[in-house]
Amino acid sequence: MPQCKVAILFVNLKGNIGDFAILHSMLEMLSIRHSNCRLLVVPARYLPRDERRMSAFTAALGRSFDLVDMPIREQRPPFWRWLVRRGFPALARALYFRLMQFRALRIVPHVSGAAAIYCENGDQWNGFVGLDMLATVTALKPFVKPIRTFPFSINPATPDFLTPALLRRGLGGLDLPLTARDVISLEVLRSLDIEARLVPDCVHWLAPVAAAVAPMSGRDPERILIAATGTPSKLRTTLEAAVRRFEGRPICLVTTCEREDGAVYAEIAARHGIEWMAPMTWQDLVAEFKVARVVVTNRLHGLILAGLAGAPVLPVCDRKKAEAYAIETGVPHAARDLDAVEPELVEAVARDREAVLACTARYRDTCRAALEAWLL
């Protein structure tokens, strides 16, 4: 057993397929960068754990890691919500930040002596979750160096609550340059005067693994797969309307996070008599994407995994991450939002299949090469 250790913080195990793909790629890449160290996974303290998908992930992974059993707590207790509603967001930020710094000291015994800490942060640097993360890394800095980021996103609206000064204090104190995974996030970080560079999303590292996944058998290759997310009320309305527009065509609803979208998907699928699914692993999702006429999604990792699967994609750009993907790949078609996803637009994607796949394949290969250069 290796004596040194490397820790991965803020790991999202709530059942989001994309986050499990991030973790898989991080474990693969860190086993190369730190070949003589054991890998320690520290789950996010503010998210529940999907035990079924965690078991499926571990079974499919084929490598070992140590999992720290962190207690789950409510992300934002009522007192902090009350302070914000009463017009005291600055006071709520300051008090919550100090409390989370104190609670973060519970992690110290697990990560003390680590060769490095890496943050599996996706796009979580927002709101009270981001405040917790900033408090945690500032609390751990005296005990472990370096603390590094894997490629992540940050929303342009983030500095509205997490002030520029707070972001500079927390993110600016990490091992620089930070790694932004899209051009929008890079602009946000540079606007905060934080040194950053563009490094692709680490899930592209899984391209060889995805290539080996067999297509799901028994599926209709003419299916249109829709993998959209949003607030429950908005998703219910927009997805319902989209399903009606595609009536009579073979469609299937695919959620990449059952905890977030499953109830809405099940309700709409039952009402219209169509299929919906919630894959257990990212490999299962790739297998489904490999048998699809078109994949329609506003999920970043839905887009990336569809690209790795060789499926034509229609980015739905009502989320900044999906918008950035459409810009960076240069795919010939994209939709403003789910309301703009018309059958004619999806048919255009299918008709221009080779052009779409050329864009996503070029992007995949470029990203994989950039990740290799960054890692090595």
PDB file of C-alpha atoms in Angstrom, residues 189-315:
ATOM      1  CA  LEU A 189     -11.990  34.659 -13.320  1.00  0.00           C
ATOM      2  CA  ARG A 190      -9.891  37.152 -15.248  1.00  0.00           C
ATOM      3  CA  SER A 191     -12.436  39.892 -14.464  1.00  0.00           C
ATOM      4  CA  LEU A 192     -11.723  39.135 -10.795  1.00  0.00           C
ATOM      5  CA  ASP A 193      -7.967  39.505 -11.415  1.00  0.00           C
ATOM      6  CA  ILE A 194      -7.413  35.827 -10.602  1.00  0.00           C
ATOM      7  CA  GLU A 195      -4.777  34.098 -12.706  1.00  0.00           C
ATOM      8  CA  ALA A 196      -6.404  31.342 -14.749  1.00  0.00           C
ATOM      9  CA  ARG A 197      -5.913  29.265 -17.862  1.00  0.00           C
ATOM     10  CA  LEU A 198      -8.269  27.360 -20.102  1.00  0.00           C
ATOM     11  CA  VAL A 199      -8.168  23.588 -19.580  1.00  0.00           C
ATOM     12  CA  PRO A 200     -10.922  21.355 -21.012  1.00  0.00           C
ATOM     13  CA  ASP A 201     -13.403  19.471 -18.875  1.00  0.00           C
ATOM     14  CA  CYS A 202     -11.641  16.398 -17.535  1.00  0.00           C
ATOM     15  CA  VAL A 203     -14.409  14.032 -18.686  1.00  0.00           C
ATOM     16  CA  HIS A 204     -12.806  14.187 -22.149  1.00  0.00           C
ATOM     17  CA  TRP A 205     -10.061  12.035 -20.613  1.00  0.00           C
ATOM     18  CA  LEU A 206     -12.522   9.138 -20.714  1.00  0.00           C
ATOM     19  CA  ALA A 207     -12.650   9.069 -24.524  1.00  0.00           C
ATOM     20  CA  PRO A 208     -10.822   5.710 -24.812  1.00  0.00           C
ATOM     21  CA  VAL A 209     -13.092   4.152 -22.175  1.00  0.00           C
ATOM     22  CA  ALA A 210     -16.197   5.513 -23.911  1.00  0.00           C
ATOM     23  CA  ALA A 211     -15.000   4.178 -27.276  1.00  0.00           C
ATOM     24  CA  ALA A 212     -14.940   0.666 -25.813  1.00  0.00           C
ATOM     25  CA  VAL A 213     -18.552   0.836 -24.556  1.00  0.00           C
ATOM     26  CA  ALA A 214     -20.876  -1.303 -26.666  1.00  0.00           C
ATOM     27  CA  PRO A 215     -24.068   0.273 -28.020  1.00  0.00           C
ATOM     28  CA  MET A 216     -27.173  -0.637 -26.020  1.00  0.00           C
ATOM     29  CA  SER A 217     -28.888  -3.556 -27.717  1.00  0.00           C
ATOM     30  CA  GLY A 218     -32.543  -3.660 -28.664  1.00  0.00           C
ATOM     31  CA  ARG A 219     -32.902   0.118 -29.142  1.00  0.00           C
ATOM     32  CA  ASP A 220     -34.502   1.993 -32.035  1.00  0.00           C
ATOM     33  CA  PRO A 221     -31.694   3.912 -33.797  1.00  0.00           C
ATOM     34  CA  GLU A 222     -34.242   6.518 -34.887  1.00  0.00           C
ATOM     35  CA  ARG A 223     -34.914   7.602 -31.291  1.00  0.00           C
ATOM     36  CA  ILE A 224     -34.493  11.234 -30.345  1.00  0.00           C
ATOM     37  CA  LEU A 225     -33.083  11.371 -26.824  1.00  0.00           C
ATOM     38  CA  ILE A 226     -33.958  14.443 -24.735  1.00  0.00           C
ATOM     39  CA  ALA A 227     -31.851  15.030 -21.610  1.00  0.00           C
ATOM     40  CA  ALA A 228     -32.887  18.434 -20.279  1.00  0.00           C
ATOM     41  CA  THR A 229     -32.797  19.908 -16.795  1.00  0.00           C
ATOM     42  CA  GLY A 230     -34.044  23.016 -15.041  1.00  0.00           C
ATOM     43  CA  THR A 231     -36.105  24.075 -12.053  1.00  0.00           C
ATOM     44  CA  PRO A 232     -38.971  21.586 -11.582  1.00  0.00           C
ATOM     45  CA  SER A 233     -41.719  24.076 -12.480  1.00  0.00           C
ATOM     46  CA  LYS A 234     -39.991  25.369 -15.614  1.00  0.00           C
ATOM     47  CA  LEU A 235     -38.811  21.910 -16.703  1.00  0.00           C
ATOM     48  CA  ARG A 236     -42.329  20.522 -16.326  1.00  0.00           C
ATOM     49  CA  THR A 237     -43.741  23.240 -18.592  1.00  0.00           C
ATOM     50  CA  THR A 238     -41.048  23.325 -21.267  1.00  0.00           C
ATOM     51  CA  LEU A 239     -40.502  19.565 -21.459  1.00  0.00           C
ATOM     52  CA  GLU A 240     -44.240  18.939 -21.682  1.00  0.00           C
ATOM     53  CA  ALA A 241     -44.468  21.354 -24.605  1.00  0.00           C
ATOM     54  CA  ALA A 242     -41.456  19.768 -26.316  1.00  0.00           C
ATOM     55  CA  VAL A 243     -42.940  16.281 -26.030  1.00  0.00           C
ATOM     56  CA  ARG A 244     -46.168  17.508 -27.604  1.00  0.00           C
ATOM     57  CA  ARG A 245     -44.266  19.025 -30.532  1.00  0.00           C
ATOM     58  CA  PHE A 246     -42.615  15.654 -31.172  1.00  0.00           C
ATOM     59  CA  GLU A 247     -45.799  13.616 -30.927  1.00  0.00           C
ATOM     60  CA  GLY A 248     -45.706  10.675 -33.316  1.00  0.00           C
ATOM     61  CA  ARG A 249     -41.913  10.601 -33.414  1.00  0.00           C
ATOM     62  CA  PRO A 250     -39.788   8.088 -31.465  1.00  0.00           C
ATOM     63  CA  ILE A 251     -38.520  10.032 -28.447  1.00  0.00           C
ATOM     64  CA  CYS A 252     -37.134   8.999 -25.087  1.00  0.00           C
ATOM     65  CA  LEU A 253     -36.499  11.159 -22.024  1.00  0.00           C
ATOM     66  CA  VAL A 254     -33.132  10.509 -20.364  1.00  0.00           C
ATOM     67  CA  THR A 255     -32.238  12.075 -17.041  1.00  0.00           C
ATOM     68  CA  THR A 256     -28.600  12.272 -16.010  1.00  0.00           C
ATOM     69  CA  CYS A 257     -29.659  13.025 -12.425  1.00  0.00           C
ATOM     70  CA  GLU A 258     -32.722  11.136 -11.253  1.00  0.00           C
ATOM     71  CA  ARG A 259     -32.769  12.962  -7.922  1.00  0.00           C
ATOM     72  CA  GLU A 260     -33.163  16.303  -9.706  1.00  0.00           C
ATOM     73  CA  ASP A 261     -35.362  15.468 -12.702  1.00  0.00           C
ATOM     74  CA  GLY A 262     -36.767  11.962 -12.236  1.00  0.00           C
ATOM     75  CA  ALA A 263     -40.169  12.942 -10.842  1.00  0.00           C
ATOM     76  CA  VAL A 264     -40.874  15.368 -13.695  1.00  0.00           C
ATOM     77  CA  TYR A 265     -39.701  12.862 -16.311  1.00  0.00           C
ATOM     78  CA  ALA A 266     -41.832  10.055 -14.867  1.00  0.00           C
ATOM     79  CA  GLU A 267     -44.904  12.290 -14.756  1.00  0.00           C
ATOM     80  CA  ILE A 268     -44.590  13.487 -18.362  1.00  0.00           C
ATOM     81  CA  ALA A 269     -43.636  10.063 -19.726  1.00  0.00           C
ATOM     82  CA  ALA A 270     -46.664   8.452 -18.062  1.00  0.00           C
ATOM     83  CA  ARG A 271     -49.011  11.131 -19.380  1.00  0.00           C
ATOM     84  CA  HIS A 272     -47.795  10.727 -22.979  1.00  0.00           C
ATOM     85  CA  GLY A 273     -47.056   7.009 -22.966  1.00  0.00           C
ATOM     86  CA  ILE A 274     -43.396   7.438 -23.844  1.00  0.00           C
ATOM     87  CA  GLU A 275     -40.224   5.898 -22.437  1.00  0.00           C
ATOM     88  CA  TRP A 276     -37.989   7.556 -19.876  1.00  0.00           C
ATOM     89  CA  MET A 277     -34.833   6.267 -18.268  1.00  0.00           C
ATOM     90  CA  ALA A 278     -32.293   7.087 -15.575  1.00  0.00           C
ATOM     91  CA  PRO A 279     -28.995   5.293 -16.352  1.00  0.00           C
ATOM     92  CA  MET A 280     -27.010   3.944 -13.417  1.00  0.00           C
ATOM     93  CA  THR A 281     -23.535   4.802 -14.768  1.00  0.00           C
ATOM     94  CA  TRP A 282     -22.034   7.172 -17.289  1.00  0.00           C
ATOM     95  CA  GLN A 283     -21.116   4.118 -19.368  1.00  0.00           C
ATOM     96  CA  ASP A 284     -24.805   3.160 -19.525  1.00  0.00           C
ATOM     97  CA  LEU A 285     -25.591   6.665 -20.754  1.00  0.00           C
ATOM     98  CA  VAL A 286     -22.928   6.426 -23.465  1.00  0.00           C
ATOM     99  CA  ALA A 287     -24.361   3.049 -24.534  1.00  0.00           C
ATOM    100  CA  GLU A 288     -27.786   4.682 -24.962  1.00  0.00           C
ATOM    101  CA  PHE A 289     -26.340   7.665 -26.830  1.00  0.00           C
ATOM    102  CA  LYS A 290     -24.625   5.315 -29.286  1.00  0.00           C
ATOM    103  CA  VAL A 291     -28.080   4.269 -30.489  1.00  0.00           C
ATOM    104  CA  ALA A 292     -29.704   7.656 -31.073  1.00  0.00           C
ATOM    105  CA  ARG A 293     -30.667   9.709 -34.074  1.00  0.00           C
ATOM    106  CA  VAL A 294     -30.025  12.948 -32.168  1.00  0.00           C
ATOM    107  CA  VAL A 295     -29.273  13.838 -28.537  1.00  0.00           C
ATOM    108  CA  VAL A 296     -30.943  17.047 -27.329  1.00  0.00           C
ATOM    109  CA  THR A 297     -29.519  18.342 -24.047  1.00  0.00           C
ATOM    110  CA  ASN A 298     -28.611  21.362 -21.944  1.00  0.00           C
ATOM    111  CA  ARG A 299     -26.464  19.227 -19.626  1.00  0.00           C
ATOM    112  CA  LEU A 300     -22.747  19.862 -20.152  1.00  0.00           C
ATOM    113  CA  HIS A 301     -21.800  16.253 -19.512  1.00  0.00           C
ATOM    114  CA  GLY A 302     -24.736  15.102 -21.594  1.00  0.00           C
ATOM    115  CA  LEU A 303     -23.122  17.024 -24.453  1.00  0.00           C
ATOM    116  CA  ILE A 304     -19.607  15.784 -23.716  1.00  0.00           C
ATOM    117  CA  LEU A 305     -20.641  12.141 -23.311  1.00  0.00           C
ATOM    118  CA  ALA A 306     -22.764  12.323 -26.464  1.00  0.00           C
ATOM    119  CA  GLY A 307     -19.653  13.583 -28.244  1.00  0.00           C
ATOM    120  CA  LEU A 308     -17.611  10.708 -26.830  1.00  0.00           C
ATOM    121  CA  ALA A 309     -20.361   8.322 -27.964  1.00  0.00           C
ATOM    122  CA  GLY A 310     -20.295   9.652 -31.522  1.00  0.00           C
ATOM    123  CA  ALA A 311     -23.912  10.832 -31.367  1.00  0.00           C
ATOM    124  CA  PRO A 312     -25.108  14.003 -33.135  1.00  0.00           C
ATOM    125  CA  VAL A 313     -25.923  16.626 -30.498  1.00  0.00           C
ATOM    126  CA  LEU A 314     -28.201  19.632 -30.341  1.00  0.00           C
ATOM    127  CA  PRO A 315     -26.988  21.911 -27.528  1.00  0.00           C
TER     128      PRO A 315
END
